[in-house]
Tab-separated table of C-alpha atoms and ligand atoms in Angstrom:
chain	number	residue	atom	x	y	z
A	115	MET	CA	81.694	-17.978	-72.363
A	116	VAL	CA	81.265	-14.891	-74.512
A	117	LYS	CA	79.369	-12.141	-72.704
A	118	LYS	CA	76.595	-10.550	-74.705
A	119	ILE	CA	76.617	-6.768	-74.364
A	120	ILE	CA	73.920	-4.184	-75.012
A	121	LEU	CA	75.352	-0.678	-75.161
A	122	LEU	CA	73.132	2.377	-74.808
A	123	GLY	CA	74.832	5.548	-76.042
A	124	ALA	CA	77.369	3.721	-78.238
A	125	THR	CA	78.232	6.862	-80.205
A	126	GLY	CA	79.222	8.897	-77.130
A	127	SER	CA	82.535	9.206	-75.345
A	128	ILE	CA	81.926	6.289	-72.937
A	129	GLY	CA	80.141	4.330	-75.677
A	130	VAL	CA	83.061	4.526	-78.098
A	131	GLN	CA	85.527	3.516	-75.377
A	132	THR	CA	83.272	0.556	-74.565
A	133	THR	CA	83.443	-0.550	-78.195
A	134	ASP	CA	87.266	-0.309	-77.939
A	135	ILE	CA	87.183	-2.876	-75.137
A	136	ILE	CA	84.782	-5.164	-77.002
A	137	ARG	CA	87.036	-4.930	-80.076
A	138	GLU	CA	90.146	-5.733	-78.021
A	139	HIS	CA	88.541	-8.854	-76.510
A	140	PRO	CA	86.468	-10.616	-79.184
A	141	GLU	CA	86.795	-13.889	-77.279
A	142	GLU	CA	85.186	-12.287	-74.209
A	143	PHE	CA	82.481	-9.952	-75.518
A	144	LYS	CA	79.926	-9.680	-78.268
A	145	LEU	CA	78.005	-6.480	-78.963
A	146	VAL	CA	74.476	-7.774	-79.636
A	147	GLY	CA	72.777	-4.400	-79.643
A	148	PHE	CA	73.328	-0.699	-79.182
A	149	SER	CA	71.684	2.696	-79.287
A	150	ALA	CA	72.858	5.858	-80.960
A	151	GLY	CA	71.345	9.322	-80.852
A	152	ARG	CA	71.840	11.305	-84.065
A	153	ASN	CA	75.341	10.287	-85.127
A	154	MET	CA	74.341	8.073	-88.038
A	155	GLU	CA	77.799	7.880	-89.542
A	156	LEU	CA	79.299	6.261	-86.459
A	157	ALA	CA	76.208	4.105	-85.920
A	158	LYS	CA	76.627	2.776	-89.438
A	159	LYS	CA	80.290	2.022	-88.857
A	160	PHE	CA	79.391	0.019	-85.727
A	161	ILE	CA	76.613	-1.902	-87.529
A	162	LYS	CA	79.075	-2.934	-90.234
A	163	GLU	CA	81.715	-3.899	-87.700
A	164	PHE	CA	79.692	-5.678	-85.011
A	165	HIS	CA	76.613	-6.993	-86.908
A	166	PRO	CA	74.263	-6.310	-83.968
A	167	GLU	CA	70.838	-7.917	-83.696
A	168	ILE	CA	69.106	-4.716	-82.555
A	169	VAL	CA	69.910	-1.011	-82.961
A	170	CYS	CA	68.031	2.000	-81.634
A	171	VAL	CA	68.366	5.483	-83.110
A	172	GLN	CA	66.721	8.667	-81.915
A	173	ASN	CA	64.692	9.403	-85.090
A	174	GLU	CA	62.347	7.033	-86.865
A	175	GLN	CA	63.443	8.396	-90.297
A	176	ASP	CA	67.016	7.268	-89.592
A	177	ALA	CA	65.754	3.843	-88.510
A	178	ASN	CA	63.928	3.543	-91.824
A	179	VAL	CA	67.021	4.331	-93.854
A	180	PHE	CA	68.960	1.660	-91.939
A	181	ARG	CA	66.180	-0.932	-92.378
A	182	GLY	CA	66.642	-0.770	-96.138
A	183	GLU	CA	70.392	-1.054	-95.856
A	184	PHE	CA	70.791	-3.734	-93.142
A	185	PRO	CA	67.916	-6.231	-93.401
A	186	ARG	CA	69.367	-8.609	-90.789
A	187	THR	CA	69.312	-6.077	-87.927
A	188	ALA	CA	66.135	-4.948	-86.127
A	189	PHE	CA	65.879	-1.139	-85.970
A	190	VAL	CA	63.844	0.717	-83.366
A	191	SER	CA	63.674	4.392	-82.476
A	192	GLY	CA	62.821	7.003	-79.867
A	193	SER	CA	62.284	6.423	-76.172
A	194	ALA	CA	60.216	3.246	-76.719
A	195	GLY	CA	63.045	1.904	-78.864
A	196	LEU	CA	65.582	2.734	-76.179
A	197	ILE	CA	63.609	0.620	-73.697
A	198	GLU	CA	63.243	-2.203	-76.219
A	199	THR	CA	67.010	-2.215	-76.706
A	200	ALA	CA	67.721	-2.042	-72.965
A	201	VAL	CA	65.656	-5.167	-72.256
A	202	TYR	CA	67.015	-7.131	-75.228
A	203	GLU	CA	68.454	-10.495	-74.090
A	204	ALA	CA	72.075	-9.962	-72.944
A	205	ASP	CA	74.487	-10.580	-70.069
A	206	VAL	CA	75.406	-6.946	-69.393
A	207	LEU	CA	73.620	-3.721	-70.223
A	208	VAL	CA	75.987	-0.759	-70.428
A	209	ASN	CA	74.075	2.454	-69.907
A	210	ALA	CA	76.185	5.251	-71.381
A	211	VAL	CA	73.514	7.640	-72.575
A	212	ILE	CA	73.624	11.148	-71.263
A	213	GLY	CA	70.903	12.629	-69.088
A	214	SER	CA	67.722	11.406	-67.461
A	215	VAL	CA	66.563	9.758	-70.735
A	216	GLY	CA	68.483	6.788	-69.349
A	217	LEU	CA	66.137	6.319	-66.392
A	218	GLU	CA	63.239	4.321	-67.825
A	219	PRO	CA	65.387	1.905	-69.875
A	220	THR	CA	67.400	1.226	-66.710
A	221	LEU	CA	64.310	0.561	-64.603
A	222	GLU	CA	62.908	-1.824	-67.229
A	223	ALA	CA	66.171	-3.790	-67.441
A	224	ILE	CA	66.282	-3.981	-63.640
A	225	LYS	CA	62.833	-5.618	-63.658
A	226	LEU	CA	64.392	-8.455	-65.666
A	227	GLY	CA	67.127	-8.886	-63.055
A	228	ARG	CA	69.854	-7.730	-65.435
A	229	THR	CA	73.420	-6.713	-64.681
A	230	ILE	CA	73.812	-3.052	-65.523
A	231	ALA	CA	77.115	-1.246	-65.913
A	232	ILE	CA	76.029	2.317	-65.285
A	233	ALA	CA	77.873	5.384	-66.541
A	234	ASN	CA	74.653	7.381	-66.807
A	235	LYS	CA	74.891	9.121	-63.423
A	236	GLU	CA	71.908	11.411	-64.112
A	237	THR	CA	69.669	8.343	-63.714
A	238	LEU	CA	71.036	7.711	-60.218
A	239	VAL	CA	70.740	11.362	-59.246
A	240	THR	CA	67.215	11.887	-60.499
A	241	ALA	CA	65.722	8.652	-59.144
A	242	GLY	CA	68.339	6.850	-57.080
A	243	HIS	CA	65.915	5.397	-54.565
A	244	LEU	CA	63.742	3.844	-57.325
A	245	VAL	CA	66.776	2.323	-59.019
A	246	MET	CA	68.222	0.854	-55.813
A	247	GLU	CA	64.904	-0.394	-54.425
A	248	SER	CA	64.016	-2.243	-57.600
A	249	THR	CA	67.573	-3.542	-58.000
A	250	LYS	CA	67.084	-5.244	-54.644
A	251	ARG	CA	63.546	-6.398	-55.368
A	252	TYR	CA	64.359	-7.986	-58.741
A	253	GLY	CA	67.837	-9.285	-57.884
A	254	ALA	CA	69.501	-7.113	-60.512
A	255	ALA	CA	73.060	-5.789	-60.181
A	256	ILE	CA	74.332	-2.250	-60.674
A	257	LEU	CA	78.049	-1.900	-61.376
A	258	PRO	CA	79.551	1.587	-61.406
A	259	VAL	CA	81.445	2.855	-64.443
A	260	ASP	CA	82.141	6.380	-63.213
A	261	SER	CA	85.842	6.318	-62.294
A	262	GLU	CA	85.314	7.566	-58.714
A	263	HIS	CA	82.592	5.027	-57.980
A	264	SER	CA	84.518	2.224	-59.591
A	265	ALA	CA	87.412	3.209	-57.300
A	266	LEU	CA	85.131	3.159	-54.242
A	267	PHE	CA	83.666	-0.168	-55.337
A	268	GLN	CA	87.153	-1.642	-55.794
A	269	SER	CA	88.354	-0.212	-52.461
A	270	LEU	CA	85.390	-1.879	-50.769
A	271	ASN	CA	86.028	-5.239	-52.418
A	272	GLY	CA	86.119	-7.968	-49.763
A	273	GLU	CA	85.502	-5.464	-46.955
A	274	LYS	CA	82.527	-5.154	-44.628
A	275	ILE	CA	80.810	-1.971	-45.731
A	276	GLU	CA	79.596	-1.231	-42.183
A	277	GLN	CA	83.260	-0.983	-41.133
A	278	ALA	CA	83.889	1.781	-43.662
A	279	THR	CA	83.597	5.237	-42.135
A	280	LYS	CA	84.093	7.659	-45.002
A	281	LEU	CA	84.021	7.862	-48.786
A	282	ILE	CA	86.568	10.291	-50.191
A	283	LEU	CA	85.878	11.358	-53.757
A	284	THR	CA	88.704	13.017	-55.607
A	285	ALA	CA	88.077	15.930	-57.975
A	286	SER	CA	90.458	17.229	-60.626
A	287	GLY	CA	88.854	20.669	-60.464
A	288	GLY	CA	87.878	20.846	-64.135
A	289	SER	CA	88.833	23.408	-66.766
A	290	PHE	CA	88.754	26.407	-64.418
A	291	ARG	CA	90.287	25.029	-61.250
A	292	ASP	CA	92.815	27.849	-61.085
A	293	SER	CA	90.384	30.654	-61.937
A	294	THR	CA	88.751	32.929	-59.387
A	295	ARG	CA	84.982	33.408	-59.423
A	296	ASP	CA	85.551	36.814	-60.925
A	297	GLN	CA	87.470	35.290	-63.817
A	298	LEU	CA	84.589	32.882	-64.465
A	299	LYS	CA	82.189	35.659	-65.433
A	300	ASN	CA	83.066	35.792	-69.107
A	301	VAL	CA	84.542	32.373	-69.901
A	302	THR	CA	83.583	30.935	-73.285
A	303	VAL	CA	82.128	27.559	-74.237
A	304	LYS	CA	85.409	26.681	-75.925
A	305	GLU	CA	87.414	27.409	-72.762
A	306	ALA	CA	84.975	25.425	-70.635
A	307	LEU	CA	85.271	22.418	-72.966
A	308	ASN	CA	89.027	22.231	-72.457
A	309	HIS	CA	89.428	19.726	-69.586
A	310	PRO	CA	92.983	19.323	-68.243
A	311	ASN	CA	92.937	15.535	-67.572
A	312	TRP	CA	90.020	13.756	-69.226
A	313	SER	CA	88.582	13.731	-72.718
A	314	MET	CA	84.810	13.377	-72.307
A	315	GLY	CA	81.465	14.335	-73.845
A	316	ALA	CA	80.490	18.022	-73.899
A	317	LYS	CA	77.886	17.937	-71.136
A	318	ILE	CA	80.062	16.210	-68.536
A	319	THR	CA	83.022	18.457	-69.421
A	320	ILE	CA	80.889	21.502	-68.601
A	321	ASP	CA	79.660	19.704	-65.470
A	322	SER	CA	83.302	19.252	-64.447
A	323	ALA	CA	84.044	22.935	-64.989
A	324	THR	CA	81.066	23.997	-62.842
A	325	MET	CA	81.844	21.238	-60.299
A	326	VAL	CA	78.234	20.060	-60.748
A	327	ASN	CA	79.774	16.789	-61.920
A	328	LYS	CA	81.343	16.228	-58.520
A	329	GLY	CA	78.032	17.182	-56.950
A	330	LEU	CA	76.204	14.591	-59.046
A	331	GLU	CA	78.882	12.100	-58.034
A	332	VAL	CA	78.393	12.822	-54.330
A	333	ILE	CA	74.708	11.990	-54.766
A	334	GLU	CA	75.631	8.974	-56.913
A	335	ALA	CA	77.888	7.750	-54.077
A	336	ASN	CA	75.130	8.228	-51.518
A	337	VAL	CA	72.764	6.204	-53.731
A	338	LEU	CA	75.160	3.395	-54.652
A	339	PHE	CA	76.854	2.855	-51.294
A	340	ASN	CA	74.198	4.169	-48.919
A	341	PHE	CA	76.533	6.557	-47.074
A	342	ASP	CA	75.257	9.662	-45.271
A	343	TYR	CA	76.231	12.964	-46.858
A	344	ASP	CA	78.209	13.751	-43.668
A	345	ASP	CA	80.410	10.753	-44.451
A	346	ILE	CA	81.167	11.704	-48.047
A	347	GLU	CA	84.102	14.044	-48.578
A	348	VAL	CA	85.441	15.689	-51.708
A	349	LEU	CA	89.157	16.269	-52.081
A	350	LEU	CA	90.782	18.331	-54.824
A	351	HIS	CA	93.446	16.222	-56.519
A	352	ARG	CA	94.769	17.791	-59.711
A	353	GLU	CA	96.476	14.773	-61.251
A	354	SER	CA	93.460	12.398	-61.302
A	355	ILE	CA	95.678	9.468	-60.337
A	356	ILE	CA	93.908	8.454	-57.136
A	357	HIS	CA	90.380	7.902	-58.407
A	358	SER	CA	88.804	7.845	-54.921
A	359	MET	CA	89.306	6.329	-51.465
A	360	VAL	CA	87.515	4.646	-48.603
A	361	GLU	CA	88.440	5.224	-44.969
A	362	PHE	CA	87.768	2.412	-42.459
A	363	ARG	CA	87.142	2.533	-38.727
A	364	ASP	CA	90.694	1.456	-37.884
A	365	THR	CA	91.834	4.609	-39.825
A	366	SER	CA	93.104	2.562	-42.770
A	367	VAL	CA	92.437	4.117	-46.144
A	368	MET	CA	92.056	2.060	-49.315
A	369	ALA	CA	92.490	3.795	-52.655
A	370	GLN	CA	92.391	2.817	-56.304
A	371	LEU	CA	94.991	4.405	-58.570
A	372	GLY	CA	95.668	4.491	-62.274
A	373	THR	CA	96.327	6.694	-65.249
A	374	PRO	CA	93.218	8.705	-66.201
A	375	ASP	CA	91.677	6.283	-68.711
A	376	MET	CA	87.947	5.544	-68.578
A	377	ARG	CA	88.479	2.228	-70.329
A	378	VAL	CA	89.808	0.792	-67.064
A	379	PRO	CA	86.621	1.305	-65.014
A	380	ILE	CA	84.423	0.476	-68.037
A	381	GLN	CA	86.263	-2.798	-68.526
A	382	TYR	CA	86.132	-3.658	-64.826
A	383	ALA	CA	82.343	-3.258	-64.877
A	384	LEU	CA	82.239	-5.639	-67.852
A	385	THR	CA	84.511	-8.276	-66.326
A	386	TYR	CA	83.758	-8.016	-62.580
A	387	PRO	CA	84.847	-9.906	-60.510
A	388	GLU	CA	87.543	-10.882	-63.025
A	389	ARG	CA	90.214	-8.618	-64.494
A	390	LEU	CA	91.401	-8.741	-68.090
A	391	GLU	CA	94.523	-7.493	-69.839
A	392	ARG	CA	94.439	-3.939	-71.193
A	393	PRO	CA	96.692	-4.352	-74.220
A	394	ASN	CA	98.790	-1.282	-75.107
A	395	ALA	CA	97.389	0.731	-72.194
A	396	LYS	CA	99.712	3.132	-70.417
A	397	ARG	CA	100.786	1.789	-67.011
A	398	LEU	CA	100.957	3.989	-63.965
A	399	ASN	CA	104.487	5.196	-63.295
A	400	LEU	CA	104.524	7.077	-59.997
A	401	ALA	CA	108.254	7.772	-60.153
A	402	GLU	CA	107.679	9.585	-63.438
A	403	ILE	CA	104.804	11.595	-61.947
A	404	GLY	CA	106.864	12.346	-58.847
A	405	LYS	CA	104.298	14.297	-56.851
A	406	LEU	CA	100.592	14.127	-56.191
A	407	HIS	CA	98.730	17.166	-54.895
A	408	PHE	CA	95.739	17.450	-52.606
A	409	GLN	CA	93.768	20.429	-51.464
A	410	GLU	CA	90.696	21.015	-49.377
A	411	MET	CA	87.565	21.805	-51.362
A	412	ASP	CA	86.488	25.449	-51.320
A	413	TYR	CA	82.687	25.406	-51.234
A	414	GLU	CA	82.391	29.127	-51.873
A	415	ARG	CA	84.519	28.981	-54.982
A	416	PHE	CA	82.721	25.823	-56.112
A	417	HIS	CA	79.236	26.847	-55.046
A	418	ALA	CA	77.519	24.240	-57.251
A	419	LEU	CA	79.045	21.474	-55.147
A	420	GLN	CA	77.426	23.006	-52.084
A	421	LEU	CA	74.092	23.061	-53.954
A	422	ALA	CA	74.420	19.346	-54.689
A	423	PHE	CA	75.096	18.526	-51.028
A	424	ASP	CA	72.051	20.650	-50.122
A	425	ALA	CA	69.868	18.866	-52.700
A	426	GLY	CA	71.082	15.468	-51.506
A	427	ARG	CA	70.434	16.264	-47.861
A	428	THR	CA	66.956	17.599	-48.689
A	429	GLY	CA	66.252	14.451	-50.694
A	430	GLY	CA	62.944	13.565	-52.374
A	431	THR	CA	62.488	15.380	-55.677
A	432	MET	CA	65.197	17.962	-54.902
A	433	THR	CA	67.897	15.899	-56.613
A	434	THR	CA	65.594	15.556	-59.636
A	435	VAL	CA	65.388	19.351	-59.746
A	436	LEU	CA	69.154	19.768	-59.387
A	437	ASN	CA	69.732	17.373	-62.262
A	438	ALA	CA	67.024	18.649	-64.622
A	439	ALA	CA	67.900	22.317	-63.999
A	440	ASN	CA	71.517	21.532	-64.700
A	441	GLU	CA	70.773	19.577	-67.891
A	442	GLN	CA	68.663	22.447	-69.189
A	443	ALA	CA	71.109	25.168	-68.168
A	444	VAL	CA	74.116	23.340	-69.635
A	445	ALA	CA	72.267	22.891	-72.937
A	446	MET	CA	71.605	26.652	-72.937
A	447	PHE	CA	75.239	27.444	-72.117
A	448	LEU	CA	76.492	25.158	-74.916
A	449	ASN	CA	74.066	26.997	-77.175
A	450	GLU	CA	75.580	30.310	-76.019
A	451	GLU	CA	72.232	31.521	-74.650
A	452	ILE	CA	73.545	32.045	-71.113
A	453	LYS	CA	76.848	32.733	-69.402
A	454	PHE	CA	78.858	30.198	-67.443
A	455	LEU	CA	77.955	31.403	-63.952
A	456	GLN	CA	74.271	31.448	-64.874
A	457	ILE	CA	74.309	27.644	-64.853
A	458	GLU	CA	74.661	27.409	-61.080
A	459	GLU	CA	72.492	30.492	-60.591
A	460	MET	CA	69.648	28.809	-62.506
A	461	ILE	CA	70.078	25.571	-60.568
A	462	GLU	CA	69.905	27.496	-57.318
A	463	ARG	CA	66.802	29.411	-58.381
A	464	ALA	CA	65.073	26.215	-59.542
A	465	MET	CA	65.875	24.512	-56.225
A	466	TYR	CA	64.725	27.513	-54.235
A	467	ALA	CA	61.396	27.603	-56.109
A	468	HIS	CA	60.763	23.885	-55.610
A	469	ASN	CA	58.737	22.307	-52.841
A	470	PRO	CA	60.322	18.853	-52.502
A	471	ILE	CA	58.122	15.750	-52.565
A	472	PRO	CA	59.449	12.887	-50.425
A	473	SER	CA	59.840	9.323	-51.844
A	474	PRO	CA	58.539	10.247	-55.311
A	475	ASP	CA	57.323	7.568	-57.727
A	476	LEU	CA	58.395	7.448	-61.371
A	477	GLU	CA	55.489	9.534	-62.613
A	478	THR	CA	56.253	12.291	-60.089
A	479	ILE	CA	59.926	12.271	-61.037
A	480	LEU	CA	59.196	12.547	-64.757
A	481	HIS	CA	56.747	15.365	-64.074
A	482	VAL	CA	59.164	17.315	-61.851
A	483	ASP	CA	61.936	16.775	-64.407
A	484	SER	CA	59.959	18.283	-67.283
A	485	GLU	CA	58.505	21.112	-65.163
A	486	THR	CA	61.997	22.056	-63.967
A	487	ARG	CA	63.285	22.248	-67.541
A	488	LYS	CA	60.423	24.627	-68.384
A	489	THR	CA	61.100	26.717	-65.272
A	490	VAL	CA	64.739	27.120	-66.290
A	491	GLN	CA	63.865	27.977	-69.893
A	492	ASN	CA	61.458	30.628	-68.617
A	493	MET	CA	64.201	32.246	-66.546
A	494	LEU	CA	65.555	33.684	-69.793
A	495	LYS	CA	62.320	35.510	-70.578
B	529	NDP	P1	78.277	11.869	-74.810
B	529	NDP	O1	77.548	13.137	-74.941
B	529	NDP	O2	79.621	11.741	-75.395
B	529	NDP	O3	77.377	10.685	-75.421
B	529	NDP	C1	76.041	10.527	-75.098
B	529	NDP	C2	75.417	9.374	-75.860
B	529	NDP	O4	74.009	9.403	-75.666
B	529	NDP	C3	75.621	9.437	-77.374
B	529	NDP	O5	75.609	8.126	-77.881
B	529	NDP	C4	74.384	10.191	-77.843
B	529	NDP	O6	74.036	9.928	-79.190
B	529	NDP	C5	73.336	9.598	-76.914
B	529	NDP	N1	72.204	10.484	-76.676
B	529	NDP	C6	72.238	11.809	-76.375
B	529	NDP	N2	70.996	12.289	-76.199
B	529	NDP	C7	70.151	11.243	-76.389
B	529	NDP	C8	68.732	11.102	-76.374
B	529	NDP	N3	67.926	12.134	-76.102
B	529	NDP	N4	68.216	9.882	-76.618
B	529	NDP	C9	69.011	8.830	-76.873
B	529	NDP	N5	70.351	8.897	-76.918
B	529	NDP	C10	70.912	10.095	-76.688
B	529	NDP	O7	78.283	11.503	-73.253
B	529	NDP	P2	79.443	10.788	-72.405
B	529	NDP	O8	79.824	9.508	-73.036
B	529	NDP	O9	80.461	11.777	-72.047
B	529	NDP	O10	78.644	10.471	-71.068
B	529	NDP	C11	77.687	9.429	-70.957
B	529	NDP	C12	77.315	9.255	-69.488
B	529	NDP	O11	78.457	8.790	-68.781
B	529	NDP	C13	76.895	10.553	-68.804
B	529	NDP	O12	75.910	10.281	-67.862
B	529	NDP	C14	78.168	11.021	-68.118
B	529	NDP	O13	77.903	11.811	-66.985
B	529	NDP	C15	78.780	9.689	-67.729
B	529	NDP	N6	80.234	9.698	-67.568
B	529	NDP	C16	81.024	10.040	-68.624
B	529	NDP	C17	82.401	10.042	-68.499
B	529	NDP	C18	83.264	10.350	-69.682
B	529	NDP	O14	84.477	10.190	-69.594
B	529	NDP	N7	82.733	10.772	-70.806
B	529	NDP	C19	83.042	9.705	-67.230
B	529	NDP	C20	82.132	9.301	-66.203
B	529	NDP	C21	80.765	9.319	-66.375
B	529	NDP	P3	74.628	10.763	-80.466
B	529	NDP	O15	75.981	11.241	-80.115
B	529	NDP	O16	74.604	9.723	-81.564
B	529	NDP	O17	73.650	11.864	-80.727
B	530	MG	MG1	83.636	10.722	-62.532
């Protein structure tokens, strides 16, 4: 049976790679709806190619232009439109938007018991407990797309999770893994956007350079697999071949390996528990690679990772603050308003100024999110 897919963030890096998979397997998948932000050219290309039933764009003006051009598709816009698209009848919702805008659409789809392939880690960081509690309550399913979490999920396949003792997340180290903190002082946006292993959207590439990405992933792992922060380890692994590992109580370690290609974990989330061909994809050739390298994480060099562990251990709204401060600071860095090291400095200041609220509800989270963004903006004044 053809699986109906709704794809939020179709015009982004993960979104485009998801459309590659749908295109490669027309007998398996049908794209019934998607959302785009402001990239109208690509949105138009996808409408012509996939003939979706519903499309959401960020601006109402753009929706209006499309309505005239494609009368058979329903067009919606803004955050209400994003929710409308997320709950549209389908078998799998792929959430590949960037940032905490993905939270409410996810929660609404969960209420309908949907299966959600989640790339949008900010949603899990800002409100992980709400997502997981309602996933349980409404019988929904969350499948990880992030390569590390897909690797953990695959390594746990068929195992008893209570017999697993440690999650080991691998980290490539990002664009500046060989730079000292001193060398980071004056790095440019262009240098930060140059990731050695992965080609990704701008925000996550900066997050990888600051190591905030790994921090968000530590929290994401805590949320998805319910492991204590003491039992989550980060290991520097330059080649990004081992995507993550799980250690069990008998000391066995299970790992998932592969060439760095996000289409593999995206596809697995779409086909789970089945596996499909990946036509023309590069196969892993360890003999060709020869050596894999591992190194202990330096928490002083990668201070932002320490901040994420601190936020996670504090819990409550502290992870919301970490995420919102980071989103705001990264936007300012990409806009060349602040320097690279100011990103983690602003996150730290925002966390320090915040009085965490335990077990926050959605309203509290949204409030703390927007207040934190203002706090960070005001740091420039
Ligand atoms: P991109 O920036 O490439 O794409 C983001 C998508 O979201 C685009 O479709 C964009 O629209 C849309 N969008 C942006 N802002 C808004 C908004 N305010 N409202 C509605 N839509 C919006 O991001 P990535 O694909 O890199 O990342 C997506 C998510 O996946 C992130 O959470 C990231 O952390 C995670 N992830 C990404 C990986 C990667 O390889 N890229 C790997 C693992 C996780 P438009 O471009 O049309 O404006
Ligand atoms: Mg990742």
